[in-house]
Coordinates of C-alpha atoms in Angstrom, one line a residue:
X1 CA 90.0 109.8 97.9
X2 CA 92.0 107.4 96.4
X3 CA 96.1 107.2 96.4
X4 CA 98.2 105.2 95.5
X5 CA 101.3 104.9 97.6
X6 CA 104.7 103.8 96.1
X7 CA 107.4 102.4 98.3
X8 CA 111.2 101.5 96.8
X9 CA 113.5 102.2 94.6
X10 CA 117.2 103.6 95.0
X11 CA 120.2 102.9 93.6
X12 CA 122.2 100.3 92.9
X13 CA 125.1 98.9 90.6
X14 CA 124.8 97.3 87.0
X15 CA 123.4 93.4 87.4
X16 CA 121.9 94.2 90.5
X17 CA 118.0 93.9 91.9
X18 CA 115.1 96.3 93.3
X19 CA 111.9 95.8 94.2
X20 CA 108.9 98.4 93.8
X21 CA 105.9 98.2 95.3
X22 CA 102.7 100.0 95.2
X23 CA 99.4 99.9 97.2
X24 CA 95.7 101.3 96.5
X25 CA 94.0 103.1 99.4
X26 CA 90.9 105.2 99.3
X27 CA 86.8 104.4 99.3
X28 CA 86.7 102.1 95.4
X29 CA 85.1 99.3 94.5
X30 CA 87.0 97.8 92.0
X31 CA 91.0 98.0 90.3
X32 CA 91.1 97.0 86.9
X33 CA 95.1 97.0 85.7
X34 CA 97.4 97.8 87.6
X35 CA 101.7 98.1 86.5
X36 CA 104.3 100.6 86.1
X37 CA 105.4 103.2 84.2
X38 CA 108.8 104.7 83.6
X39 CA 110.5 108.1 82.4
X40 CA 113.8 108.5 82.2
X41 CA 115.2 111.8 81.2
X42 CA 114.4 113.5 77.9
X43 CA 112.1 110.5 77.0
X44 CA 108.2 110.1 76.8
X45 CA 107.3 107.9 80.0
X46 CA 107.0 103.8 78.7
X47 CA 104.8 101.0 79.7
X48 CA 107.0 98.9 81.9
X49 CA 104.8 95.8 83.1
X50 CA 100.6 96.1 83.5
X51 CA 98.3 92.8 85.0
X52 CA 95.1 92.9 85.0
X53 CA 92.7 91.9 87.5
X54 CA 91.2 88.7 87.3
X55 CA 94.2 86.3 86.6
X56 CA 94.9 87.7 82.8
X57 CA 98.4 87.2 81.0
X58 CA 100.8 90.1 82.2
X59 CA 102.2 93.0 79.5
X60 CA 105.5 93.2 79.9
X61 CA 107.8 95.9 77.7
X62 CA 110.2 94.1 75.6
X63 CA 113.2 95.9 77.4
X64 CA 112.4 94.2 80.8
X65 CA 111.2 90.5 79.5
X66 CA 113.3 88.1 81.5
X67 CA 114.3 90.5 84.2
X68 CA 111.3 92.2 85.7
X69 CA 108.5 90.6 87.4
X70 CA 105.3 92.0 87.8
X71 CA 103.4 90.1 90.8
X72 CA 99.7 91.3 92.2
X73 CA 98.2 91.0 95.8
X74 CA 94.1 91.4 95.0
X75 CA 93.4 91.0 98.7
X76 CA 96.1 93.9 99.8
X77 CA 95.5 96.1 96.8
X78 CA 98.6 95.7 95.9
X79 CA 101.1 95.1 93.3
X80 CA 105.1 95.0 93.0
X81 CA 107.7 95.1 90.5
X82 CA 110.8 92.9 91.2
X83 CA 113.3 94.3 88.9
X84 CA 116.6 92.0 88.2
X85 CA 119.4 92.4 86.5
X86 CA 119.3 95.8 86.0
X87 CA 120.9 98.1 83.6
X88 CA 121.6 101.7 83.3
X89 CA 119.4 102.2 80.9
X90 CA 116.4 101.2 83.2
X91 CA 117.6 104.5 85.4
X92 CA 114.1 106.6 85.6
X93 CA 111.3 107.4 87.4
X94 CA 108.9 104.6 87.9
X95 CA 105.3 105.5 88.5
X96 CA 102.4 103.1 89.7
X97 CA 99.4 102.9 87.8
X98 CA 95.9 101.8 88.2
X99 CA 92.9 101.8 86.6
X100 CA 89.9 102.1 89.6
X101 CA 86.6 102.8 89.7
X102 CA 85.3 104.7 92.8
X103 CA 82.2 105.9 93.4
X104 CA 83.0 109.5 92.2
X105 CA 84.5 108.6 89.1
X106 CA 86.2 105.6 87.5
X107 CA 89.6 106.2 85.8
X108 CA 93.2 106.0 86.0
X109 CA 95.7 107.0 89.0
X110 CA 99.2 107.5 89.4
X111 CA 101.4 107.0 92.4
X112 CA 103.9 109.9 93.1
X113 CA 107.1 108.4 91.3
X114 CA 110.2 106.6 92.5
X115 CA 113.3 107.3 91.0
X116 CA 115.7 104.0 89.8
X117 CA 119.1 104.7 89.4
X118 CA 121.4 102.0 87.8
X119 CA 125.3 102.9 87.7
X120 CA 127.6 100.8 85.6

């Protein structure tokens, strides 16, 4: 079965910094993307930041350009967001995402969530 398995996340003051991470487990053969997601209350849930596998350009969401980084560990399975200079409006749940093929099925995965709370 595969998981993913989010670790991070909290709370923390206006022009301060988090880091998320996520990593893969389970019998698969391959990731594709991997990245984050985020929903914050009321709202649909947002690409945040997606890299693909291979070495490709990262996707980053106009609202985090300049502030989050999005960083992958192909060996580990792993990726992480570092998230600078935060802002209350980047207060919502972030949610790993992968795109894996297994041998049961190839598709994508979400990690259990991780809330983000930015005070001002």
């Amino acid at each position: 079965q595969v998981q993913l398995v989010q670790s991070g996340g909290g709370l923390v003051q206006a022009g301060g910094s988090l880091r998320l991470s996520c990593a893969a487990s389970g019998n698969f053969f391959n990731i594709n993307t991997m990245g984050w997601y985020r929903q914050a209350p009321g709202k649909q849930r947002e690409l945040v930041a997606v890299i693909p596998s291979g070495g490709g350009a990262t996707n980053y969401a106009d609202a985090v350009k300049g502030r989050f980084t999005l960083s992958r560990d192909n060996a580990k399975n792993t990726v992480h967001l570092q998230m600078n200079s935060l802002k209350p409006e980047d207060t919502a749940i972030y949610y790993c995402n992968a795109v894996i093929s297994s041998v049961l099925r190839s598709g994508t995965y979400w990690g259990q969530g991780t809330q983000v709370t930015v005070s001002s």
